[in-house]
PDB file of C-alpha atoms in Angstrom:
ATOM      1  CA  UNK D1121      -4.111   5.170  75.761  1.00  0.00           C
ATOM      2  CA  UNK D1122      -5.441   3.809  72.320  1.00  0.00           C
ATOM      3  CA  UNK D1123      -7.012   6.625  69.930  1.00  0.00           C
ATOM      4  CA  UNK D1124      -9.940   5.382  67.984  1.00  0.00           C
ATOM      5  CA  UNK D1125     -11.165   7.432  64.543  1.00  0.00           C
ATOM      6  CA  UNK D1126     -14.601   7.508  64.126  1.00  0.00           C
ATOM      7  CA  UNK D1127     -16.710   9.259  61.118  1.00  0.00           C
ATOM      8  CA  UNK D1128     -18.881  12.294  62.194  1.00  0.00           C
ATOM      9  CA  UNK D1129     -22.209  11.345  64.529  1.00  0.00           C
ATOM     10  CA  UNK D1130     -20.087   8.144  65.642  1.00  0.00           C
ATOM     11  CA  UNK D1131     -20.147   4.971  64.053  1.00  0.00           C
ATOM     12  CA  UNK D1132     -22.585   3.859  61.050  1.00  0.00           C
ATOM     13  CA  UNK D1133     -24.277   0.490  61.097  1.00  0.00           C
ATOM     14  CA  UNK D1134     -22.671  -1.734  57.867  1.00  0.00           C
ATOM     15  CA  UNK D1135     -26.392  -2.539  55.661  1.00  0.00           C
ATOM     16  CA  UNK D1136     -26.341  -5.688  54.767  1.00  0.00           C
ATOM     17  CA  UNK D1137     -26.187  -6.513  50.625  1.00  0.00           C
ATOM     18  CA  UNK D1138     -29.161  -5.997  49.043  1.00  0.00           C
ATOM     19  CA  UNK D1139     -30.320  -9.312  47.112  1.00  0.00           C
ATOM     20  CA  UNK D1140     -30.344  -9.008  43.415  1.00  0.00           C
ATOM     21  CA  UNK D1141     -33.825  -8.201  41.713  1.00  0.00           C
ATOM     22  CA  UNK D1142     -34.993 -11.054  39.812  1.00  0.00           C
ATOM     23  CA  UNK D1143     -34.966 -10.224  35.725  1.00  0.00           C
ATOM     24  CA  UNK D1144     -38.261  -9.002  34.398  1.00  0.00           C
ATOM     25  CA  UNK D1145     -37.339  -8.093  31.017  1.00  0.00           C
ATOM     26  CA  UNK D1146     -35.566  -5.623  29.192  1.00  0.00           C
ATOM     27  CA  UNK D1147     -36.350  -1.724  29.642  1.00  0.00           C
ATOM     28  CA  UNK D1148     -39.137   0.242  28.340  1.00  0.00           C
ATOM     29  CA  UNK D1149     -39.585   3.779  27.826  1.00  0.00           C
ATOM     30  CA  UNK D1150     -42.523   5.595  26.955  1.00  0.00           C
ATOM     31  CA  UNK D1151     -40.710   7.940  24.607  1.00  0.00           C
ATOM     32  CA  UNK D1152     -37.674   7.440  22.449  1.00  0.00           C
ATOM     33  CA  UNK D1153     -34.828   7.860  24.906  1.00  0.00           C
ATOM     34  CA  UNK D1154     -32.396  11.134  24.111  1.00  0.00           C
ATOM     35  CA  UNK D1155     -29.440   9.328  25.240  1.00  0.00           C
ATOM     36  CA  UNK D1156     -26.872   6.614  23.647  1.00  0.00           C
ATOM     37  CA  UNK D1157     -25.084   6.682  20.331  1.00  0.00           C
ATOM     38  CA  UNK D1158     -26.530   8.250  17.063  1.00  0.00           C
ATOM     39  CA  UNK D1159     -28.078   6.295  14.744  1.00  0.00           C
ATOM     40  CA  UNK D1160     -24.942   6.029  12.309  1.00  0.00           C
ATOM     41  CA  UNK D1161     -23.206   3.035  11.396  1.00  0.00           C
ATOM     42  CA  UNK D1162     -19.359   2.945  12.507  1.00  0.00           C
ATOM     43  CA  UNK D1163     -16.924   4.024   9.270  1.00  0.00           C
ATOM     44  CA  UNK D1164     -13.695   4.765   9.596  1.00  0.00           C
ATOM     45  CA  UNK D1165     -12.633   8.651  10.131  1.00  0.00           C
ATOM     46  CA  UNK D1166     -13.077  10.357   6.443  1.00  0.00           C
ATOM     47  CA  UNK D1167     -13.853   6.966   4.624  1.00  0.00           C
ATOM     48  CA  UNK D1168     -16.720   8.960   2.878  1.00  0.00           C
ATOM     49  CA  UNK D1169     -14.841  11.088   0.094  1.00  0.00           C
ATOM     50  CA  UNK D1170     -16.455  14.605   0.574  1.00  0.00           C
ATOM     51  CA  UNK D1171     -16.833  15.327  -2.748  1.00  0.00           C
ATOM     52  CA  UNK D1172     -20.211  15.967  -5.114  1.00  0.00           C
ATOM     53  CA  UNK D1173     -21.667  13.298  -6.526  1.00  0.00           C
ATOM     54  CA  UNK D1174     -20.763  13.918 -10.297  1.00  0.00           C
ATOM     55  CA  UNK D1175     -17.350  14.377  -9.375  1.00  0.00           C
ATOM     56  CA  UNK D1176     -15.088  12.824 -12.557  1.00  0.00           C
ATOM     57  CA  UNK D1177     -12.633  11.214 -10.362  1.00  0.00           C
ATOM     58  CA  UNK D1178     -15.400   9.058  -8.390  1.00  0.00           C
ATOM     59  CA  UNK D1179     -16.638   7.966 -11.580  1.00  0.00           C
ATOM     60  CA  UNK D1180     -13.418   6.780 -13.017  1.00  0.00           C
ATOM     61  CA  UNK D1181     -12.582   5.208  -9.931  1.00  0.00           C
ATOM     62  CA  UNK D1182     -15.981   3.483 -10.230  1.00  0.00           C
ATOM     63  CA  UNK D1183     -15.467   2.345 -13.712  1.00  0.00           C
ATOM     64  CA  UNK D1184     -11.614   1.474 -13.133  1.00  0.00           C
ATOM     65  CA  UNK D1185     -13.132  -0.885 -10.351  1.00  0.00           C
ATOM     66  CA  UNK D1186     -15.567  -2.874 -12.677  1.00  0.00           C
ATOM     67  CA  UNK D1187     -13.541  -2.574 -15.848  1.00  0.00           C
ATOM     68  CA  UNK D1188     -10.607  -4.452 -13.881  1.00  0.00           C
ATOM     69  CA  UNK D1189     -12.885  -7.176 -12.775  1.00  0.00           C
ATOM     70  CA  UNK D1190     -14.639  -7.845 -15.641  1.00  0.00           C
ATOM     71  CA  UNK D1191     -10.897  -8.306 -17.354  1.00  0.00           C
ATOM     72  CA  UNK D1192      -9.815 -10.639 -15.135  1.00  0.00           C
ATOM     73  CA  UNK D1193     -12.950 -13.026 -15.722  1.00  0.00           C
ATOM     74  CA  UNK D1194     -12.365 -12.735 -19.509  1.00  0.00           C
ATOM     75  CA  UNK D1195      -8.724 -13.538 -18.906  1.00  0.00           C
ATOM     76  CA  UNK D1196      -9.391 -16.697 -16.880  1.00  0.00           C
ATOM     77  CA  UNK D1197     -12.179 -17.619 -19.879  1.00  0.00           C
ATOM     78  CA  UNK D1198      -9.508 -17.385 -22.456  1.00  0.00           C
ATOM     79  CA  UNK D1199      -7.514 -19.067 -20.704  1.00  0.00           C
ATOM     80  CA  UNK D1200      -9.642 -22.019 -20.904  1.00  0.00           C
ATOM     81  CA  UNK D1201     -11.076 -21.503 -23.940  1.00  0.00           C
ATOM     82  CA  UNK D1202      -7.365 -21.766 -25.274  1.00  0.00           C
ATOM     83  CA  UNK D1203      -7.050 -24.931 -23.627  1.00  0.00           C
ATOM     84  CA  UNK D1204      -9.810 -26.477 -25.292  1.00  0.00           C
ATOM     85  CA  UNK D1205      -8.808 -25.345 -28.504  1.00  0.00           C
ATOM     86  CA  UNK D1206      -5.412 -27.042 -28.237  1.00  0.00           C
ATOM     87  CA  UNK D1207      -6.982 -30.279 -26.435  1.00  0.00           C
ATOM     88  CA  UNK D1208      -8.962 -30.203 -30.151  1.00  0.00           C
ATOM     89  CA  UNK D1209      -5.873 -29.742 -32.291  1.00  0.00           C
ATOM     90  CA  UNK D1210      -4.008 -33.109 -30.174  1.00  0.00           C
ATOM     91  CA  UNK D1211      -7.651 -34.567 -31.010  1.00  0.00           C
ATOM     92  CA  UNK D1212      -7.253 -34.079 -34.135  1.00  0.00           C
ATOM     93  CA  UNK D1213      -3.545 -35.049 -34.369  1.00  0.00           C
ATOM     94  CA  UNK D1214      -4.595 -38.452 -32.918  1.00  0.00           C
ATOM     95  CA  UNK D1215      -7.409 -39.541 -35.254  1.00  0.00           C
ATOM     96  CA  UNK D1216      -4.988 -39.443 -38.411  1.00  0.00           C
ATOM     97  CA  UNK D1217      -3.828 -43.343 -37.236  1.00  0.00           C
ATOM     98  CA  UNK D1218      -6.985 -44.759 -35.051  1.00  0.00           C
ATOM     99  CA  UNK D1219     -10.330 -43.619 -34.123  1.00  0.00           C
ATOM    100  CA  UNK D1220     -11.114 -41.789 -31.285  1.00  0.00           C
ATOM    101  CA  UNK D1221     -13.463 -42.644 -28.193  1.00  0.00           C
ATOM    102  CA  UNK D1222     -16.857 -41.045 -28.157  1.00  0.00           C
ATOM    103  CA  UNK D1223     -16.848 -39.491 -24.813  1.00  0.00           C
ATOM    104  CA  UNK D1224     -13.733 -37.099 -25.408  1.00  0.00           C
ATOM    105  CA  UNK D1225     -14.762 -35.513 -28.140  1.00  0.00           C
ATOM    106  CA  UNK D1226     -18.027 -34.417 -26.676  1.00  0.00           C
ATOM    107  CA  UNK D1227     -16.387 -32.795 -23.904  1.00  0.00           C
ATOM    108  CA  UNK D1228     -13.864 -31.417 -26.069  1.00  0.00           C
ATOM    109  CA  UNK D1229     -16.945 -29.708 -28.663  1.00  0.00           C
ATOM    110  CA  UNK D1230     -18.883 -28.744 -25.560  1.00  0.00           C
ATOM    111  CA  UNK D1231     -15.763 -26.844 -23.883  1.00  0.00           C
ATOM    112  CA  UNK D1232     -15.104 -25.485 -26.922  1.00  0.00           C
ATOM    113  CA  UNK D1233     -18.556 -24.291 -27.704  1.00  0.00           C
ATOM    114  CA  UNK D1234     -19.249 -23.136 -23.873  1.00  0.00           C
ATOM    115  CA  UNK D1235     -16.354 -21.211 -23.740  1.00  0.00           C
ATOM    116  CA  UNK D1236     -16.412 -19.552 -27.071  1.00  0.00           C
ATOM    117  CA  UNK D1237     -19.834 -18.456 -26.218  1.00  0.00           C
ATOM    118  CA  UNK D1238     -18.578 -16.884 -22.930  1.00  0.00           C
ATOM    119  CA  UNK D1239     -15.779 -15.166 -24.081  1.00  0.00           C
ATOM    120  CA  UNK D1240     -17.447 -13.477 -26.734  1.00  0.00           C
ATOM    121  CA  UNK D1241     -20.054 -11.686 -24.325  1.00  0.00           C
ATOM    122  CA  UNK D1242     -17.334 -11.202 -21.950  1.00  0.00           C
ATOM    123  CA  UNK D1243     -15.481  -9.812 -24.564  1.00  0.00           C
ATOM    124  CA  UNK D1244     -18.386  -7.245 -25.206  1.00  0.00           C
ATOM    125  CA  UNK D1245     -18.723  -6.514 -21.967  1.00  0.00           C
ATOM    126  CA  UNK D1246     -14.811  -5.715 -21.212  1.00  0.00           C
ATOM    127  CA  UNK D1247     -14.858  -3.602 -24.309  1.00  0.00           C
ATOM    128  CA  UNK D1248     -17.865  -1.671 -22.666  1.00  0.00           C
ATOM    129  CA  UNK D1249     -16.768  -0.800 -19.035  1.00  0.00           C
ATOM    130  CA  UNK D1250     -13.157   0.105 -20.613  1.00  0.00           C
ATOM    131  CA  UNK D1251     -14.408   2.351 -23.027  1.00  0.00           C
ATOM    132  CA  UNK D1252     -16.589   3.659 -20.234  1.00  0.00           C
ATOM    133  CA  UNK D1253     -13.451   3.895 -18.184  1.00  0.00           C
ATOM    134  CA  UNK D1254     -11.681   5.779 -20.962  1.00  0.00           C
ATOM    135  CA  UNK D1255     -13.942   7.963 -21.047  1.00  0.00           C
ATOM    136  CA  UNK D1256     -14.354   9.079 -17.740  1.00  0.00           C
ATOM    137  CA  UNK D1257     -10.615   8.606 -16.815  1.00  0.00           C
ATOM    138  CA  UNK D1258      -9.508  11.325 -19.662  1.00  0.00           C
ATOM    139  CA  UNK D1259     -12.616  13.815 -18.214  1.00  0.00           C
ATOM    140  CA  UNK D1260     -10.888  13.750 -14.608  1.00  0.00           C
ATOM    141  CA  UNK D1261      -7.733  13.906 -16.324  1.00  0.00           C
ATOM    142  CA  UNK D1262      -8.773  17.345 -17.663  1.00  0.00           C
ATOM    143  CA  UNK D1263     -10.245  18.537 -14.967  1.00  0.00           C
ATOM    144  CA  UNK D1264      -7.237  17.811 -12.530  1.00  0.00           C
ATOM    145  CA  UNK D1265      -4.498  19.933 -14.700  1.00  0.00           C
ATOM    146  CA  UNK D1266      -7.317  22.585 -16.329  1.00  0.00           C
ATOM    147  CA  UNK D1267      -7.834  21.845 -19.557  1.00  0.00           C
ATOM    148  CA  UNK D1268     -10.337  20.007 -22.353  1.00  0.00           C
ATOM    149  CA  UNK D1269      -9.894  16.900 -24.251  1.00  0.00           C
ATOM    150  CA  UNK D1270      -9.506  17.974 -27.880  1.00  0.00           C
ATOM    151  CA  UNK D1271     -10.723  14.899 -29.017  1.00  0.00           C
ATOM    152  CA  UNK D1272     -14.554  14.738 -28.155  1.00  0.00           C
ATOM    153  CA  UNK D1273     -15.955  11.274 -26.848  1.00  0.00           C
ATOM    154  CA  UNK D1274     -18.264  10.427 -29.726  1.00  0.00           C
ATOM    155  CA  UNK D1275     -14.946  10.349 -31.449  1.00  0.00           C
ATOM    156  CA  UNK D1276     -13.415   7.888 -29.664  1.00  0.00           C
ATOM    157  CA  UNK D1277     -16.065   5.458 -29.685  1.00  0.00           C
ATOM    158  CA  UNK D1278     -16.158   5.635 -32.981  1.00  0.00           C
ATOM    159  CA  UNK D1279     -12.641   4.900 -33.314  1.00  0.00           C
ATOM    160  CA  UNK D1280     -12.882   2.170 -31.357  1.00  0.00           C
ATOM    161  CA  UNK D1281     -15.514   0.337 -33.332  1.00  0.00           C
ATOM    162  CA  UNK D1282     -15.106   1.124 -36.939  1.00  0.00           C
ATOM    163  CA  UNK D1283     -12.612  -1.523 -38.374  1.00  0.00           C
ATOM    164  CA  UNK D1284      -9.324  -0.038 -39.283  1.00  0.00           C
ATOM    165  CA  UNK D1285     -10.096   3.384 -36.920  1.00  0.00           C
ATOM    166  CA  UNK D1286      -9.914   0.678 -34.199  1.00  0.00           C
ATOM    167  CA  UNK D1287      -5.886   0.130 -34.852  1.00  0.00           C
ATOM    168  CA  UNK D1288      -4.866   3.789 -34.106  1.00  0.00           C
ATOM    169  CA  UNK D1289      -7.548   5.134 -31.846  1.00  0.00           C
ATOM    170  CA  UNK D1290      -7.362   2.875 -28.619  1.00  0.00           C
ATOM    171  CA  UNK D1291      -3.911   3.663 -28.494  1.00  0.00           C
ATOM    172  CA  UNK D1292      -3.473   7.040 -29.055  1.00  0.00           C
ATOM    173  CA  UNK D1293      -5.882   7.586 -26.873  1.00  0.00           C
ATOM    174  CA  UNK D1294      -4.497   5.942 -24.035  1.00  0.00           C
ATOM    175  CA  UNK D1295      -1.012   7.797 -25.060  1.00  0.00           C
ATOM    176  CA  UNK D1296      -3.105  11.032 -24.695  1.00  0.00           C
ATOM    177  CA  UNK D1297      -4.802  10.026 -21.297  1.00  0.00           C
ATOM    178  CA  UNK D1298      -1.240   8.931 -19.762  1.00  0.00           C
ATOM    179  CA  UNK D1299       0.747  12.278 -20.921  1.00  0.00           C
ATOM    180  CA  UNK D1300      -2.392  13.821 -19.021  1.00  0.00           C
ATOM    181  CA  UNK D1301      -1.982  11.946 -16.008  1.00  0.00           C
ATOM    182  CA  UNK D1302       1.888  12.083 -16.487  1.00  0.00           C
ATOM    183  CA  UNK D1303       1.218  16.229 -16.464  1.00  0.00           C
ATOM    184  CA  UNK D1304      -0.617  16.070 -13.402  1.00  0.00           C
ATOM    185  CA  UNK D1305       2.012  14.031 -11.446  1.00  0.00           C
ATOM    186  CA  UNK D1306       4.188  16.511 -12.629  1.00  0.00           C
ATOM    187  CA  UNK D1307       6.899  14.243 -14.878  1.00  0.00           C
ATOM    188  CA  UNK D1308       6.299  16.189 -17.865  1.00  0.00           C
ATOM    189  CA  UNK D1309       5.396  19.738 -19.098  1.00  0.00           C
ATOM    190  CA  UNK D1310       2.071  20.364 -20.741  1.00  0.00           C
ATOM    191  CA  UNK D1311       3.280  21.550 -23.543  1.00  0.00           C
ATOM    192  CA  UNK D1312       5.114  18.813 -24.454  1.00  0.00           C
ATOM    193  CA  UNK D1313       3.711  16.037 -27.557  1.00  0.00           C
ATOM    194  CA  UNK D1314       2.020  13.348 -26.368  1.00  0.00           C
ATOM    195  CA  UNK D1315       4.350  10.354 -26.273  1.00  0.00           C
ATOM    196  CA  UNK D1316       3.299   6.723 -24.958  1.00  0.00           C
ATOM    197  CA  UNK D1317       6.002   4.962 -22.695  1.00  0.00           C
ATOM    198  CA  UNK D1318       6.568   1.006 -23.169  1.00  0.00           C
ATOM    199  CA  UNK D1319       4.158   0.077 -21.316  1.00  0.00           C
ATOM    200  CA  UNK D1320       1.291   1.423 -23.222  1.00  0.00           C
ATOM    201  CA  UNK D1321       3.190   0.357 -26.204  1.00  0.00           C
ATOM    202  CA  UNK D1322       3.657  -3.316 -25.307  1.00  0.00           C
ATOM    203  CA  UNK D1323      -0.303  -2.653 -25.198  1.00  0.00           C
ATOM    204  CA  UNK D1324      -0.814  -1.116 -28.282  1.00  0.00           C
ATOM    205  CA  UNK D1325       1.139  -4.133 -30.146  1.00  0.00           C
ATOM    206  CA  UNK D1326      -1.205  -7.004 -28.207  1.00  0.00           C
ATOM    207  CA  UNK D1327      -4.250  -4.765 -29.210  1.00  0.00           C
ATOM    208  CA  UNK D1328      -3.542  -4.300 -32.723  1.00  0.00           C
ATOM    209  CA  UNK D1329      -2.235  -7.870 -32.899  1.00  0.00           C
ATOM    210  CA  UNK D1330      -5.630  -9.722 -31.527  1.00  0.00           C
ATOM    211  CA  UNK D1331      -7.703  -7.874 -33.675  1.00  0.00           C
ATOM    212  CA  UNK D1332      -5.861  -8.773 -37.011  1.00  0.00           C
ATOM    213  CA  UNK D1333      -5.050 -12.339 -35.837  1.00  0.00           C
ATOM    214  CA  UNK D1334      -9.075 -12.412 -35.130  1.00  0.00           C
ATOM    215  CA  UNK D1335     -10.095 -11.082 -38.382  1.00  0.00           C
ATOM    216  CA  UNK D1336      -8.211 -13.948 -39.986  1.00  0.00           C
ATOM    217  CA  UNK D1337      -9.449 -16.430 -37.859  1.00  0.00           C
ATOM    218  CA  UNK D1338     -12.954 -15.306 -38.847  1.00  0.00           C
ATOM    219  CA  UNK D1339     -12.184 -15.167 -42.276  1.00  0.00           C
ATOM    220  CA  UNK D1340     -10.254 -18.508 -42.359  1.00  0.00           C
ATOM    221  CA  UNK D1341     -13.381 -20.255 -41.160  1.00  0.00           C
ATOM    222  CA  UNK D1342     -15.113 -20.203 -44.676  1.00  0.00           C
ATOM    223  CA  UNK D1343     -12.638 -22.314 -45.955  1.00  0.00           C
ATOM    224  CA  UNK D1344     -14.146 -25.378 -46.458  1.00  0.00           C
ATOM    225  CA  UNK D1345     -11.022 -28.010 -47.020  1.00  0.00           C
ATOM    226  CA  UNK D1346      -9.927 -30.399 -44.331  1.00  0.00           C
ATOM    227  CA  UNK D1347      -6.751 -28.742 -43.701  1.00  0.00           C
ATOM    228  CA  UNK D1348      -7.910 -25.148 -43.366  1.00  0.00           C
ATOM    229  CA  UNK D1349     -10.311 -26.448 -40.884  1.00  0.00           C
ATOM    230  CA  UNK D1350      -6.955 -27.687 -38.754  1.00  0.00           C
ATOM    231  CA  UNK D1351      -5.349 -24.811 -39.277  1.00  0.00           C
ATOM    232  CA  UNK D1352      -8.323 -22.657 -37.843  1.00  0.00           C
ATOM    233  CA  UNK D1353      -7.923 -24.701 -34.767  1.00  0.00           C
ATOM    234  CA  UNK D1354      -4.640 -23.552 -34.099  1.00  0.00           C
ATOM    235  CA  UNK D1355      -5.501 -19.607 -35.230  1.00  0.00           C
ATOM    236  CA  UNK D1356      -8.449 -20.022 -32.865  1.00  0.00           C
ATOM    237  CA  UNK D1357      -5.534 -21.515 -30.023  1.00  0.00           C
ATOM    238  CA  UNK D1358      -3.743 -18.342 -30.646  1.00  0.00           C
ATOM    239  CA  UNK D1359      -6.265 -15.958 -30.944  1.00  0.00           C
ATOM    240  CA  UNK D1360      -7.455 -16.655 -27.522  1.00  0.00           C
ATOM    241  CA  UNK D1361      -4.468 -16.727 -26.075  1.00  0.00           C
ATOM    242  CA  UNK D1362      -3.582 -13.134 -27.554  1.00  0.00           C
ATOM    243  CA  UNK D1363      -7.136 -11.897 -26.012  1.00  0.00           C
ATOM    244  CA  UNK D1364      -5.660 -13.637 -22.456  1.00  0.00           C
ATOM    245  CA  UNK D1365      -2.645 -11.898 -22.747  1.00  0.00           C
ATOM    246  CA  UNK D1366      -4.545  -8.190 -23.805  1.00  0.00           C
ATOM    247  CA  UNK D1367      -7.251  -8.352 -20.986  1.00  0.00           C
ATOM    248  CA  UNK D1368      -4.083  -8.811 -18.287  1.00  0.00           C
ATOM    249  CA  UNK D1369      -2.223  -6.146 -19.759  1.00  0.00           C
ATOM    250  CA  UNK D1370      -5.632  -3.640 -19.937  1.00  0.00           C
ATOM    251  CA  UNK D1371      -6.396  -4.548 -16.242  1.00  0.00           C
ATOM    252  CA  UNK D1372      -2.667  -3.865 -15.236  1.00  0.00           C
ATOM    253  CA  UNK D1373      -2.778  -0.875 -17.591  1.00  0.00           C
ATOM    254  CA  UNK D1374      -5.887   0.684 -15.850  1.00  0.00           C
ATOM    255  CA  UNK D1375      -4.453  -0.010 -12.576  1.00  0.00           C
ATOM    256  CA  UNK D1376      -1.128   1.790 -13.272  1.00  0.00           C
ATOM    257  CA  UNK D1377      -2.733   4.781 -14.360  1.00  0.00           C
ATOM    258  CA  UNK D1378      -5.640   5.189 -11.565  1.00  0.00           C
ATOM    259  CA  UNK D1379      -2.717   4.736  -8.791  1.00  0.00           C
ATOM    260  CA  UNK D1380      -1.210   8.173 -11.286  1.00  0.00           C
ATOM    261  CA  UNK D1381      -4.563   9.418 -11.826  1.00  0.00           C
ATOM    262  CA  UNK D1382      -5.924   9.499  -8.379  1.00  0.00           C
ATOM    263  CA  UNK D1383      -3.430   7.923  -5.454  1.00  0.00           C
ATOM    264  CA  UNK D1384      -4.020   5.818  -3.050  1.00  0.00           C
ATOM    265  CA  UNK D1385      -5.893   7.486   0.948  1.00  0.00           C
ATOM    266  CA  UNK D1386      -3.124   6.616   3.142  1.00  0.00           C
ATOM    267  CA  UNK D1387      -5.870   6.672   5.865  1.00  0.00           C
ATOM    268  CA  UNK D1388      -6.542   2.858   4.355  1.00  0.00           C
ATOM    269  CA  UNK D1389      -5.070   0.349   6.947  1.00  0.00           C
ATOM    270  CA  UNK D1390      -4.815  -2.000   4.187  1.00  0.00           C
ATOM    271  CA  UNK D1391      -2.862  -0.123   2.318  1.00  0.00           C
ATOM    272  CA  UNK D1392      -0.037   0.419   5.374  1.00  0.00           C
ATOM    273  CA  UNK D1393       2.374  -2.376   5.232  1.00  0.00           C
ATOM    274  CA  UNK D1394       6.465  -1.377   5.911  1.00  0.00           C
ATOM    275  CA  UNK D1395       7.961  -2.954   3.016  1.00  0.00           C
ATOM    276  CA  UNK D1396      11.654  -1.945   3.880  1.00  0.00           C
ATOM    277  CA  UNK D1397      13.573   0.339   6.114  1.00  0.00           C
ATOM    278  CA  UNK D1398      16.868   1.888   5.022  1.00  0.00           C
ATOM    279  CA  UNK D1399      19.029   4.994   5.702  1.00  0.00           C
ATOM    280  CA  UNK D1400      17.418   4.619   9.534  1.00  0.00           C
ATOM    281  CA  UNK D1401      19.821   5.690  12.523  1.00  0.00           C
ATOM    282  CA  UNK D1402      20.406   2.835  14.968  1.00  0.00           C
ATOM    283  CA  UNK D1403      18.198   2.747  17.594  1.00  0.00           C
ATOM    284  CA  UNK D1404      19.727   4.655  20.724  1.00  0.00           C
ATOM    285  CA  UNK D1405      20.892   2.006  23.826  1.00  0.00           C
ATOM    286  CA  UNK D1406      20.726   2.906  27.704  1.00  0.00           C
ATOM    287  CA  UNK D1407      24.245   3.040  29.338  1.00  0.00           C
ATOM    288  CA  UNK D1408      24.830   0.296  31.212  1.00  0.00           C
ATOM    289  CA  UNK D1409      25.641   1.077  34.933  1.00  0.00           C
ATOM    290  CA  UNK D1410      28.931   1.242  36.566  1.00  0.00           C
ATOM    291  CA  UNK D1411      28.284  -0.468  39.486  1.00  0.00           C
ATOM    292  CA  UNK D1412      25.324  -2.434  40.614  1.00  0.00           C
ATOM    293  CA  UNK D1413      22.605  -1.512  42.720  1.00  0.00           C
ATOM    294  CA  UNK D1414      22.870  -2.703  46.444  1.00  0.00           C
TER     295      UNK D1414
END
């Protein structure tokens, strides 16, 4: 006897495979379908700060962003620009015993001019965004531990461009917005004087140290003897290195206080990298069995 399962009504008939309709073009609707995805483009969960537009933190962060940019394009400009200024002095140097070739010291007067040029509207412009920077940095300062600047803003523009003002200002300023930021982490009290840590006074000596060395190298240029000429080659060398060295310490400077001032999302993949692991428990080990499986 052989039992034989069959669905309900008996057996179907197996349809054979329909044959594929030929393409005729995409869909169309006669109405804008209500279905599918919204018109958004993808972000990542809570990339888009919910916070007012105004906000002083955005705004610094903003500033801090450009500022540290525009430094690091004046740096590499003074970098250069010191080059050509000592590829002049070995110029020099070699035309006191034989004459030199025509075709090095037009590059050497056309580097020097070009990148003189540069650096002095990059220097403007660096001076700009980190005053700007400044500015906005010490308002979210403020606002994040509760209290006002006592120093207004028009002040500190001022003290940044009137000559002698422009020694003291810049950097008690910045020793004022780091105690701020310093409050707000929580490593001192806010009662405490405002006292600038050795970073921001390794600044404060480069700062105070390009603008005198520049004021002589202005001044040394109306010196009309053959000498002084020389020697404002090598003041001019110096000078731009100095202004080099200052716009990598401001860009590191600004970065070491925004990563106080307003910390890293640690929603940022980028940001996520395991540098080191220590103090970990070893990683538990399945006991091996006593006998093997037969």
């Amino acid at each position: 006897m052989e039992w034989v399962a069959t669905p309900p009504g008996g057996p179907r008939r197996i349809r054979p495979p329909r044959r594929p309709r030929r393409y005729t073009g995409p869909p169309a609707y006669p109405a804008v379908p209500r279905w599918g995805f919204p018109l958004l483009a993808w972000r990542w969960p809570l990339a888009l700060p919910l916070r007012p537009h105004g906000d002083p933190m955005l705004r610094a962060v903003s500033a801090a962003g450009t500022a540290v940019v525009t430094l690091w394009i004046t740096a590499g400009v003074a970098a250069l620009a010191t080059f050509a200024e000592c590829w002049r002095y070995v110029l020099l140097l070699v035309s006191r015993s034989q004459a030199l070739p025509r075709t090095p010291l037009a590059i050497s007067d056309v580097l020097v001019g070009t990148t003189g040029s540069i650096l002095w509207v990059l220097g403007v412009l660096s001076g700009v965004f980190v005053v700007l920077w400044g500015l906005r940095a010490r308002a979210a300062a403020a606002a994040r531990i509760g209290v006002q600047s006592a120093r207004p803003d028009w002040q500190v523009v001022v003290g940044v461009l009137v000559p002698g003002l422009n020694l003291s200002v810049p950097g008690s300023t910045l020793a004022e917005l780091e105690h701020s930021v310093l409050v707000a982490e929580g490593v001192r009290r806010r009662g405490e004087r405002p006292f600038p840590t050795l970073r921001v006074r390794f600044w404060w000596a480069a700062w105070v140290g390009t603008l005198v060395l520049g004021w002589l190298s202005f001044g040394w240029g109306f010196v009309g003897s053959v000498q002084a000429q020389a020697d404002g080659v090598v003041l001019h060398a110096l000078n731009n290195a100095l202004v080099t060295t200052l716009a990598i310490m401001t860009a590191l400077l600004i970065k070491y206080l925004m990563r106080l001032l307003a910390p890293l999302d640690p929603t940022e993949l980028a940001q996520l990298r395991v540098r080191a692991v220590r103090a970990a428990p070893p990683a538990p080990r399945a006991t091996r069995p006593t006998s093997a499986p037969r």
